[in-house]
mmCIF file of N, CA, C and O in Angstrom:
data_model
loop_
_atom_site.group_PDB
_atom_site.id
_atom_site.type_symbol
_atom_site.label_atom_id
_atom_site.label_comp_id
_atom_site.label_asym_id
_atom_site.label_seq_id
_atom_site.Cartn_x
_atom_site.Cartn_y
_atom_site.Cartn_z
ATOM 1 N N MET W 10 38.129 23.006 1.313
ATOM 2 C CA MET W 10 39.150 22.958 -0.334
ATOM 3 C C MET W 10 39.095 21.940 -1.316
ATOM 4 O O MET W 10 39.380 21.237 -0.294
ATOM 5 N N THR W 11 38.757 22.335 -2.745
ATOM 6 C CA THR W 11 38.515 21.104 -3.668
ATOM 7 C C THR W 11 39.643 21.388 -4.056
ATOM 8 O O THR W 11 40.439 22.518 -4.323
ATOM 9 N N ASP W 12 40.457 20.380 -4.813
ATOM 10 C CA ASP W 12 41.351 20.491 -5.193
ATOM 11 C C ASP W 12 40.986 20.196 -7.388
ATOM 12 O O ASP W 12 42.010 19.573 -7.993
ATOM 13 N N THR W 13 40.028 20.155 -7.485
ATOM 14 C CA THR W 13 39.464 20.536 -8.934
ATOM 15 C C THR W 13 40.345 21.752 -9.522
ATOM 16 O O THR W 13 40.370 23.127 -8.848
ATOM 17 N N PRO W 14 40.686 21.818 -10.645
ATOM 18 C CA PRO W 14 41.210 23.073 -10.890
ATOM 19 C C PRO W 14 39.917 24.143 -11.799
ATOM 20 O O PRO W 14 38.789 23.473 -12.057
ATOM 21 N N ARG W 15 40.470 25.315 -11.464
ATOM 22 C CA ARG W 15 39.543 26.262 -12.057
ATOM 23 C C ARG W 15 39.212 26.102 -13.824
ATOM 24 O O ARG W 15 40.342 25.744 -14.599
ATOM 25 N N ALA W 16 38.240 26.649 -13.703
ATOM 26 C CA ALA W 16 37.744 26.565 -15.157
ATOM 27 C C ALA W 16 38.586 27.798 -15.557
ATOM 28 O O ALA W 16 38.459 29.111 -15.550
ATOM 29 N N THR W 17 39.087 27.513 -17.084
ATOM 30 C CA THR W 17 39.463 28.582 -17.874
ATOM 31 C C THR W 17 38.714 28.996 -19.353
ATOM 32 O O THR W 17 37.802 28.535 -19.317
ATOM 33 N N ARG W 18 39.596 29.989 -19.295
ATOM 34 C CA ARG W 18 38.471 30.791 -20.916
ATOM 35 C C ARG W 18 38.799 29.391 -21.827
ATOM 36 O O ARG W 18 38.798 28.780 -21.933
ATOM 37 N N VAL W 19 36.970 29.454 -22.699
ATOM 38 C CA VAL W 19 36.701 29.022 -23.747
ATOM 39 C C VAL W 19 37.483 29.493 -25.092
ATOM 40 O O VAL W 19 37.260 31.007 -25.184
ATOM 41 N N ALA W 20 37.757 29.035 -26.119
ATOM 42 C CA ALA W 20 37.646 30.168 -26.532
ATOM 43 C C ALA W 20 36.706 30.364 -27.964
ATOM 44 O O ALA W 20 35.366 29.069 -28.091
ATOM 45 N N LEU W 21 36.313 31.447 -27.913
ATOM 46 C CA LEU W 21 35.127 31.929 -28.794
ATOM 47 C C LEU W 21 34.987 31.710 -30.281
ATOM 48 O O LEU W 21 36.311 31.554 -30.455
ATOM 49 N N ASP W 22 34.093 31.753 -30.793
ATOM 50 C CA ASP W 22 34.008 31.121 -32.809
ATOM 51 C C ASP W 22 34.276 32.604 -32.754
ATOM 52 O O ASP W 22 34.110 33.463 -32.111
ATOM 53 N N ALA W 23 34.793 32.070 -33.920
ATOM 54 C CA ALA W 23 35.432 33.528 -35.029
ATOM 55 C C ALA W 23 33.813 34.394 -34.761
ATOM 56 O O ALA W 23 33.749 35.642 -34.701
ATOM 57 N N ASP W 24 32.594 34.045 -35.201
ATOM 58 C CA ASP W 24 31.250 34.595 -35.597
ATOM 59 C C ASP W 24 30.863 35.115 -34.077
ATOM 60 O O ASP W 24 30.682 36.932 -33.848
ATOM 61 N N GLU W 25 31.673 34.785 -32.769
ATOM 62 C CA GLU W 25 31.011 35.646 -32.158
ATOM 63 C C GLU W 25 31.709 36.750 -31.589
ATOM 64 O O GLU W 25 32.119 37.661 -31.042
ATOM 65 N N ALA W 26 33.343 36.350 -31.388
ATOM 66 C CA ALA W 26 34.435 37.010 -31.517
ATOM 67 C C ALA W 26 34.057 38.893 -31.869
ATOM 68 O O ALA W 26 33.968 39.614 -31.956
ATOM 69 N N LEU W 27 33.555 38.356 -33.612
ATOM 70 C CA LEU W 27 33.115 39.529 -35.124
ATOM 71 C C LEU W 27 32.031 40.131 -34.070
ATOM 72 O O LEU W 27 31.953 41.457 -33.959
ATOM 73 N N GLU W 28 31.209 39.623 -33.519
ATOM 74 C CA GLU W 28 29.701 40.077 -32.910
ATOM 75 C C GLU W 28 29.998 40.674 -31.561
ATOM 76 O O GLU W 28 29.958 42.105 -31.798
ATOM 77 N N LEU W 29 30.505 40.299 -30.802
ATOM 78 C CA LEU W 29 30.931 41.270 -29.634
ATOM 79 C C LEU W 29 31.984 42.358 -29.976
ATOM 80 O O LEU W 29 31.793 43.607 -29.214
ATOM 81 N N ASP W 30 32.919 42.200 -30.965
ATOM 82 C CA ASP W 30 33.584 43.527 -30.967
ATOM 83 C C ASP W 30 33.004 44.456 -32.134
ATOM 84 O O ASP W 30 33.237 45.700 -31.400
ATOM 85 N N ARG W 31 32.009 44.449 -33.119
ATOM 86 C CA ARG W 31 31.278 45.190 -33.688
ATOM 87 C C ARG W 31 30.998 45.585 -32.111
ATOM 88 O O ARG W 31 30.272 46.495 -32.426
ATOM 89 N N LEU W 32 30.290 45.108 -31.742
ATOM 90 C CA LEU W 32 29.083 45.833 -30.643
ATOM 91 C C LEU W 32 29.933 46.629 -29.401
ATOM 92 O O LEU W 32 29.343 47.694 -29.039
ATOM 93 N N ALA W 33 31.108 46.126 -29.257
ATOM 94 C CA ALA W 33 31.951 46.971 -28.419
ATOM 95 C C ALA W 33 32.352 48.560 -29.281
ATOM 96 O O ALA W 33 32.299 49.561 -28.453
ATOM 97 N N ARG W 34 32.947 48.273 -30.023
ATOM 98 C CA ARG W 34 32.728 49.216 -31.512
ATOM 99 C C ARG W 34 31.499 50.407 -31.281
ATOM 100 O O ARG W 34 31.838 51.800 -31.346
ATOM 101 N N THR W 35 30.363 49.691 -31.622
ATOM 102 C CA THR W 35 29.028 50.810 -31.729
ATOM 103 C C THR W 35 29.252 51.133 -29.731
ATOM 104 O O THR W 35 28.972 52.716 -29.954
ATOM 105 N N VAL W 36 28.892 50.646 -28.936
ATOM 106 C CA VAL W 36 29.124 51.366 -27.443
ATOM 107 C C VAL W 36 29.757 52.350 -27.790
ATOM 108 O O VAL W 36 29.718 53.621 -26.906
ATOM 109 N N ASP W 37 31.565 52.538 -28.222
ATOM 110 C CA ASP W 37 32.500 53.420 -27.764
ATOM 111 C C ASP W 37 31.529 54.581 -28.599
ATOM 112 O O ASP W 37 31.889 55.600 -28.029
ATOM 113 N N GLU W 38 31.339 54.068 -30.183
ATOM 114 C CA GLU W 38 31.076 55.472 -30.600
ATOM 115 C C GLU W 38 29.947 56.218 -30.000
ATOM 116 O O GLU W 38 29.528 57.532 -30.456
ATOM 117 N N ARG W 39 28.917 55.172 -30.030
ATOM 118 C CA ARG W 39 27.471 56.023 -29.765
ATOM 119 C C ARG W 39 28.071 56.677 -28.074
ATOM 120 O O ARG W 39 26.930 57.865 -27.711
ATOM 121 N N GLY W 40 28.705 56.175 -27.290
ATOM 122 C CA GLY W 40 29.246 56.821 -26.037
ATOM 123 C C GLY W 40 29.650 58.062 -26.084
ATOM 124 O O GLY W 40 29.353 59.237 -25.915
ATOM 125 N N ARG W 41 30.808 58.186 -27.299
ATOM 126 C CA ARG W 41 31.341 59.515 -27.474
ATOM 127 C C ARG W 41 30.223 60.825 -27.800
ATOM 128 O O ARG W 41 30.483 61.552 -27.600
ATOM 129 N N ALA W 42 29.295 59.922 -29.139
ATOM 130 C CA ALA W 42 28.053 61.032 -29.444
ATOM 131 C C ALA W 42 26.922 61.357 -28.238
ATOM 132 O O ALA W 42 26.765 62.232 -28.460
ATOM 133 N N LEU W 43 27.211 60.621 -27.643
ATOM 134 C CA LEU W 43 25.943 60.666 -26.360
ATOM 135 C C LEU W 43 26.867 62.164 -25.716
ATOM 136 O O LEU W 43 26.507 63.293 -25.016
ATOM 137 N N ASP W 44 28.402 62.290 -25.552
ATOM 138 C CA ASP W 44 29.219 63.020 -24.721
ATOM 139 C C ASP W 44 29.048 63.957 -25.450
ATOM 140 O O ASP W 44 28.667 65.284 -24.787
ATOM 141 N N GLU W 45 28.987 64.319 -26.662
ATOM 142 C CA GLU W 45 29.091 65.542 -27.438
ATOM 143 C C GLU W 45 27.985 66.046 -27.608
ATOM 144 O O GLU W 45 27.499 67.038 -27.389
ATOM 145 N N ALA W 46 26.416 64.999 -27.559
ATOM 146 C CA ALA W 46 25.261 65.961 -27.490
ATOM 147 C C ALA W 46 25.101 66.388 -26.199
ATOM 148 O O ALA W 46 24.259 67.182 -25.867
ATOM 149 N N ARG W 47 25.170 65.745 -24.998
ATOM 150 C CA ARG W 47 25.204 66.393 -23.578
ATOM 151 C C ARG W 47 26.218 67.526 -23.642
ATOM 152 O O ARG W 47 25.386 68.207 -22.809
ATOM 153 N N ALA W 48 27.541 67.659 -24.129
ATOM 154 C CA ALA W 48 27.865 68.945 -23.776
ATOM 155 C C ALA W 48 27.246 70.172 -24.949
ATOM 156 O O ALA W 48 26.966 71.051 -24.307
ATOM 157 N N ALA W 49 27.199 69.284 -26.276
ATOM 158 C CA ALA W 49 25.860 70.459 -26.470
ATOM 159 C C ALA W 49 24.970 70.809 -25.652
ATOM 160 O O ALA W 49 24.072 72.658 -26.219
ATOM 161 N N LEU W 50 24.110 70.099 -24.878
ATOM 162 C CA LEU W 50 22.912 70.837 -24.380
ATOM 163 C C LEU W 50 23.235 71.546 -23.307
ATOM 164 O O LEU W 50 22.706 72.378 -23.067
ATOM 165 N N ALA W 51 23.974 71.480 -22.706
ATOM 166 C CA ALA W 51 24.597 72.316 -21.665
ATOM 167 C C ALA W 51 25.043 73.071 -22.229
ATOM 168 O O ALA W 51 24.599 74.460 -21.525
ATOM 169 N N GLU W 52 25.790 73.319 -22.909
ATOM 170 C CA GLU W 52 25.817 74.869 -23.810
ATOM 171 C C GLU W 52 24.850 75.876 -24.058
ATOM 172 O O GLU W 52 24.509 77.225 -23.690
ATOM 173 N N ALA W 53 23.735 74.807 -25.034
ATOM 174 C CA ALA W 53 22.608 75.747 -25.397
ATOM 175 C C ALA W 53 22.120 75.856 -24.064
ATOM 176 O O ALA W 53 21.319 77.216 -24.169
ATOM 177 N N ALA W 54 21.619 75.006 -23.162
ATOM 178 C CA ALA W 54 20.774 75.444 -22.212
ATOM 179 C C ALA W 54 21.882 76.667 -21.164
ATOM 180 O O ALA W 54 20.929 77.388 -20.697
ATOM 181 N N GLY W 55 23.094 76.336 -21.186
ATOM 182 C CA GLY W 55 23.339 77.799 -20.366
ATOM 183 C C GLY W 55 23.393 79.409 -21.190
ATOM 184 O O GLY W 55 23.173 80.196 -20.930
ATOM 185 N N ARG W 56 23.266 78.901 -22.163
ATOM 186 C CA ARG W 56 23.472 80.280 -23.578
ATOM 187 C C ARG W 56 21.934 80.361 -22.961
ATOM 188 O O ARG W 56 21.139 81.943 -23.269
ATOM 189 N N ILE W 57 20.749 79.815 -23.428
ATOM 190 C CA ILE W 57 19.302 80.351 -23.351
ATOM 191 C C ILE W 57 19.490 80.979 -22.266
ATOM 192 O O ILE W 57 18.619 82.114 -22.092
ATOM 193 N N ALA W 58 20.068 80.484 -20.719
ATOM 194 C CA ALA W 58 18.940 80.974 -19.670
ATOM 195 C C ALA W 58 20.542 82.163 -19.864
ATOM 196 O O ALA W 58 19.376 82.461 -18.103
ATOM 197 N N ALA W 59 21.301 82.659 -19.910
ATOM 198 C CA ALA W 59 22.052 83.435 -19.184
ATOM 199 C C ALA W 59 21.360 85.172 -20.215
ATOM 200 O O ALA W 59 21.031 85.996 -20.120
ATOM 201 N N ARG W 60 20.441 84.269 -21.276
ATOM 202 C CA ARG W 60 19.474 85.699 -22.171
ATOM 203 C C ARG W 60 18.255 86.438 -21.232
ATOM 204 O O ARG W 60 18.646 87.280 -21.074
ATOM 205 N N TYR W 61 17.887 85.935 -20.278
ATOM 206 C CA TYR W 61 17.258 86.093 -19.637
ATOM 207 C C TYR W 61 18.150 86.732 -17.480
ATOM 208 O O TYR W 61 17.998 85.565 -17.355
ATOM 209 N N ASP W 62 17.182 88.130 -17.210
ATOM 210 C CA ASP W 62 17.583 88.676 -16.177
ATOM 211 C C ASP W 62 17.261 87.409 -15.043
ATOM 212 O O ASP W 62 17.980 87.105 -14.235
ATOM 213 N N ARG W 63 15.917 86.725 -15.243
ATOM 214 C CA ARG W 63 15.498 85.862 -13.700
ATOM 215 C C ARG W 63 14.448 85.241 -14.634
ATOM 216 O O ARG W 63 13.645 85.412 -15.101
ATOM 217 N N GLY W 64 14.514 84.198 -13.712
ATOM 218 C CA GLY W 64 13.305 83.076 -14.779
ATOM 219 C C GLY W 64 14.511 82.114 -14.987
ATOM 220 O O GLY W 64 13.347 81.305 -15.625
ATOM 221 N N GLY W 65 15.059 82.276 -16.260
ATOM 222 C CA GLY W 65 15.484 81.899 -17.163
ATOM 223 C C GLY W 65 16.246 80.826 -16.999
ATOM 224 O O GLY W 65 15.720 79.487 -17.746
ATOM 225 N N PRO W 66 16.825 80.491 -15.867
ATOM 226 C CA PRO W 66 17.391 79.054 -15.283
ATOM 227 C C PRO W 66 16.356 78.504 -14.912
ATOM 228 O O PRO W 66 16.452 77.092 -15.169
ATOM 229 N N ALA W 67 15.246 78.408 -14.350
ATOM 230 C CA ALA W 67 13.909 78.161 -13.607
ATOM 231 C C ALA W 67 13.290 77.548 -15.123
ATOM 232 O O ALA W 67 12.660 76.388 -15.214
ATOM 233 N N ALA W 68 13.553 78.315 -15.924
ATOM 234 C CA ALA W 68 12.756 77.704 -17.572
ATOM 235 C C ALA W 68 13.532 76.559 -17.791
ATOM 236 O O ALA W 68 12.742 75.461 -18.764
ATOM 237 N N VAL W 69 14.782 76.793 -18.306
ATOM 238 C CA VAL W 69 15.481 76.049 -19.088
ATOM 239 C C VAL W 69 15.195 74.384 -17.973
ATOM 240 O O VAL W 69 15.325 73.787 -18.894
ATOM 241 N N ALA W 70 15.725 74.750 -17.155
ATOM 242 C CA ALA W 70 15.776 73.341 -15.697
ATOM 243 C C ALA W 70 14.319 73.000 -15.949
ATOM 244 O O ALA W 70 14.471 71.362 -15.899
ATOM 245 N N ALA W 71 13.363 73.658 -16.082
ATOM 246 C CA ALA W 71 11.924 72.719 -15.648
ATOM 247 C C ALA W 71 12.266 71.805 -17.853
ATOM 248 O O ALA W 71 11.445 70.829 -17.412
ATOM 249 N N ARG W 72 12.183 72.710 -18.245
ATOM 250 C CA ARG W 72 12.322 72.154 -19.956
ATOM 251 C C ARG W 72 13.434 70.601 -20.159
ATOM 252 O O ARG W 72 13.191 70.021 -20.496
ATOM 253 N N VAL W 73 14.886 70.903 -19.524
ATOM 254 C CA VAL W 73 15.305 69.901 -19.488
ATOM 255 C C VAL W 73 15.112 69.177 -18.785
ATOM 256 O O VAL W 73 15.948 67.784 -18.649
ATOM 257 N N GLY W 74 15.009 69.222 -17.703
ATOM 258 C CA GLY W 74 14.748 68.131 -16.225
ATOM 259 C C GLY W 74 16.029 67.914 -15.339
ATOM 260 O O GLY W 74 16.437 67.402 -15.048
ATOM 261 N N TRP W 75 16.199 69.135 -15.704
ATOM 262 C CA TRP W 75 17.518 69.175 -14.465
ATOM 263 C C TRP W 75 17.395 70.476 -13.601
ATOM 264 O O TRP W 75 16.193 70.951 -13.071
ATOM 265 N N SER W 76 18.080 70.708 -12.197
ATOM 266 C CA SER W 76 18.100 71.250 -11.202
ATOM 267 C C SER W 76 18.406 73.075 -11.790
ATOM 268 O O SER W 76 19.293 72.614 -12.627
ATOM 269 N N ARG W 77 18.055 73.655 -11.069
ATOM 270 C CA ARG W 77 17.194 75.397 -11.321
ATOM 271 C C ARG W 77 19.137 75.520 -10.939
ATOM 272 O O ARG W 77 19.954 75.953 -11.682
ATOM 273 N N GLN W 78 19.575 75.367 -10.027
ATOM 274 C CA GLN W 78 20.600 75.263 -9.525
ATOM 275 C C GLN W 78 22.454 75.075 -11.013
ATOM 276 O O GLN W 78 23.205 75.899 -10.868
ATOM 277 N N HIS W 79 21.865 73.530 -11.208
ATOM 278 C CA HIS W 79 22.658 73.582 -12.308
ATOM 279 C C HIS W 79 22.644 74.407 -13.793
ATOM 280 O O HIS W 79 23.993 74.743 -13.907
ATOM 281 N N VAL W 80 21.852 74.539 -14.136
ATOM 282 C CA VAL W 80 21.311 75.355 -15.505
ATOM 283 C C VAL W 80 21.943 76.735 -15.146
ATOM 284 O O VAL W 80 22.491 77.535 -15.498
ATOM 285 N N SER W 81 21.895 77.142 -13.934
ATOM 286 C CA SER W 81 22.350 78.900 -13.294
ATOM 287 C C SER W 81 24.010 78.703 -13.329
ATOM 288 O O SER W 81 24.505 79.960 -14.027
ATOM 289 N N THR W 82 24.328 77.457 -12.864
ATOM 290 C CA THR W 82 26.060 77.614 -13.283
ATOM 291 C C THR W 82 26.985 77.457 -14.617
ATOM 292 O O THR W 82 27.377 78.234 -14.567
ATOM 293 N N LEU W 83 25.583 76.995 -15.313
ATOM 294 C CA LEU W 83 26.097 77.384 -16.392
ATOM 295 C C LEU W 83 26.143 78.368 -17.326
ATOM 296 O O LEU W 83 26.323 78.737 -18.258
ATOM 297 N N ALA W 84 24.379 79.089 -16.783
ATOM 298 C CA ALA W 84 24.573 80.331 -17.455
ATOM 299 C C ALA W 84 25.731 81.422 -16.605
ATOM 300 O O ALA W 84 26.133 82.524 -17.720
ATOM 301 N N ALA W 85 25.954 81.185 -15.740
ATOM 302 C CA ALA W 85 27.356 82.059 -14.764
ATOM 303 C C ALA W 85 28.340 81.994 -15.773
ATOM 304 O O ALA W 85 29.061 82.297 -16.154
ATOM 305 N N ALA W 86 28.651 80.404 -16.208
ATOM 306 C CA ALA W 86 30.079 80.000 -16.697
ATOM 307 C C ALA W 86 29.663 80.635 -18.698
ATOM 308 O O ALA W 86 30.381 81.218 -18.834
ATOM 309 N N HIS W 87 28.278 80.372 -19.229
ATOM 310 C CA HIS W 87 28.343 81.056 -20.275
ATOM 311 C C HIS W 87 28.799 82.956 -20.381
ATOM 312 O O HIS W 87 29.293 83.235 -20.977
ATOM 313 N N ARG W 88 28.233 82.852 -19.035
ATOM 314 C CA ARG W 88 28.561 84.577 -18.862
ATOM 315 C C ARG W 88 29.855 84.973 -18.708
ATOM 316 O O ARG W 88 30.585 86.041 -19.787
ATOM 317 N N ARG W 89 30.582 84.759 -17.975
ATOM 318 C CA ARG W 89 31.714 84.767 -17.807
ATOM 319 C C ARG W 89 33.386 84.275 -19.299
ATOM 320 O O ARG W 89 33.462 85.297 -19.770
ATOM 321 N N ALA W 90 32.440 83.462 -20.156
ATOM 322 C CA ALA W 90 33.441 82.969 -21.193
ATOM 323 C C ALA W 90 32.898 83.938 -22.200
ATOM 324 O O ALA W 90 33.881 84.853 -23.490
ATOM 325 N N ALA W 91 31.293 84.634 -22.281
ATOM 326 C CA ALA W 91 31.015 85.896 -23.330
ATOM 327 C C ALA W 91 32.120 87.016 -22.871
ATOM 328 O O ALA W 91 32.253 87.797 -23.565
ATOM 329 N N THR W 92 32.023 87.198 -21.305
ATOM 330 C CA THR W 92 32.875 88.260 -21.240
ATOM 331 C C THR W 92 34.377 87.658 -21.055
ATOM 332 O O THR W 92 35.000 89.668 -22.464
ATOM 333 N N THR W 93 34.889 86.967 -21.127
ATOM 334 C CA THR W 93 36.578 86.629 -21.830
ATOM 335 C C THR W 93 36.454 86.695 -23.183
ATOM 336 O O THR W 93 37.594 87.764 -23.642
ATOM 337 N N ASP W 94 35.986 86.747 -23.981
ATOM 338 C CA ASP W 94 35.624 87.098 -25.536
ATOM 339 C C ASP W 94 35.346 88.564 -25.596
ATOM 340 O O ASP W 94 36.702 88.654 -26.401
ATOM 341 N N ASP W 95 34.947 88.641 -25.191
ATOM 342 C CA ASP W 95 34.621 90.369 -25.624
ATOM 343 C C ASP W 95 35.978 91.068 -24.975
ATOM 344 O O ASP W 95 36.482 91.947 -25.613
ATOM 345 N N VAL W 96 36.814 90.801 -23.888
ATOM 346 C CA VAL W 96 37.516 90.954 -23.828
ATOM 347 C C VAL W 96 38.801 90.757 -24.675
ATOM 348 O O VAL W 96 39.565 92.290 -25.104
ATOM 349 N N ALA W 97 39.132 89.517 -24.819
ATOM 350 C CA ALA W 97 39.782 89.621 -25.522
ATOM 351 C C ALA W 97 39.920 89.903 -27.608
ATOM 352 O O ALA W 97 40.890 90.516 -27.870
ATOM 353 N N ALA W 98 38.373 90.292 -27.262
ATOM 354 C CA ALA W 98 38.259 90.907 -29.083
ATOM 355 C C ALA W 98 38.887 92.294 -28.845
ATOM 356 O O ALA W 98 38.626 93.344 -30.127
ATOM 357 N N ALA W 99 38.463 93.022 -28.096
ATOM 358 C CA ALA W 99 39.092 94.618 -27.858
ATOM 359 C C ALA W 99 40.181 94.746 -27.900
ATOM 360 O O ALA W 99 41.157 94.518 -27.705
#
């Protein structure tokens, strides 16, 4: 074991700190935009797949690169939501 002190943090200069802060904000903003885009894609995939009796989930899954089971789940969720909306409107 050595008795040398551990290195502590250095003080970043103002330009470096601003650059890192700006890039961190950009990552946060784009991360939120990505989450919103993924949610919109999932909603559209479920809605479109639900329009077809057979083959819809397979076609959507092939188009977006997801598993057929995942798209079938999205379609079922869309159908449930649509049924709930119809019951609430009545």
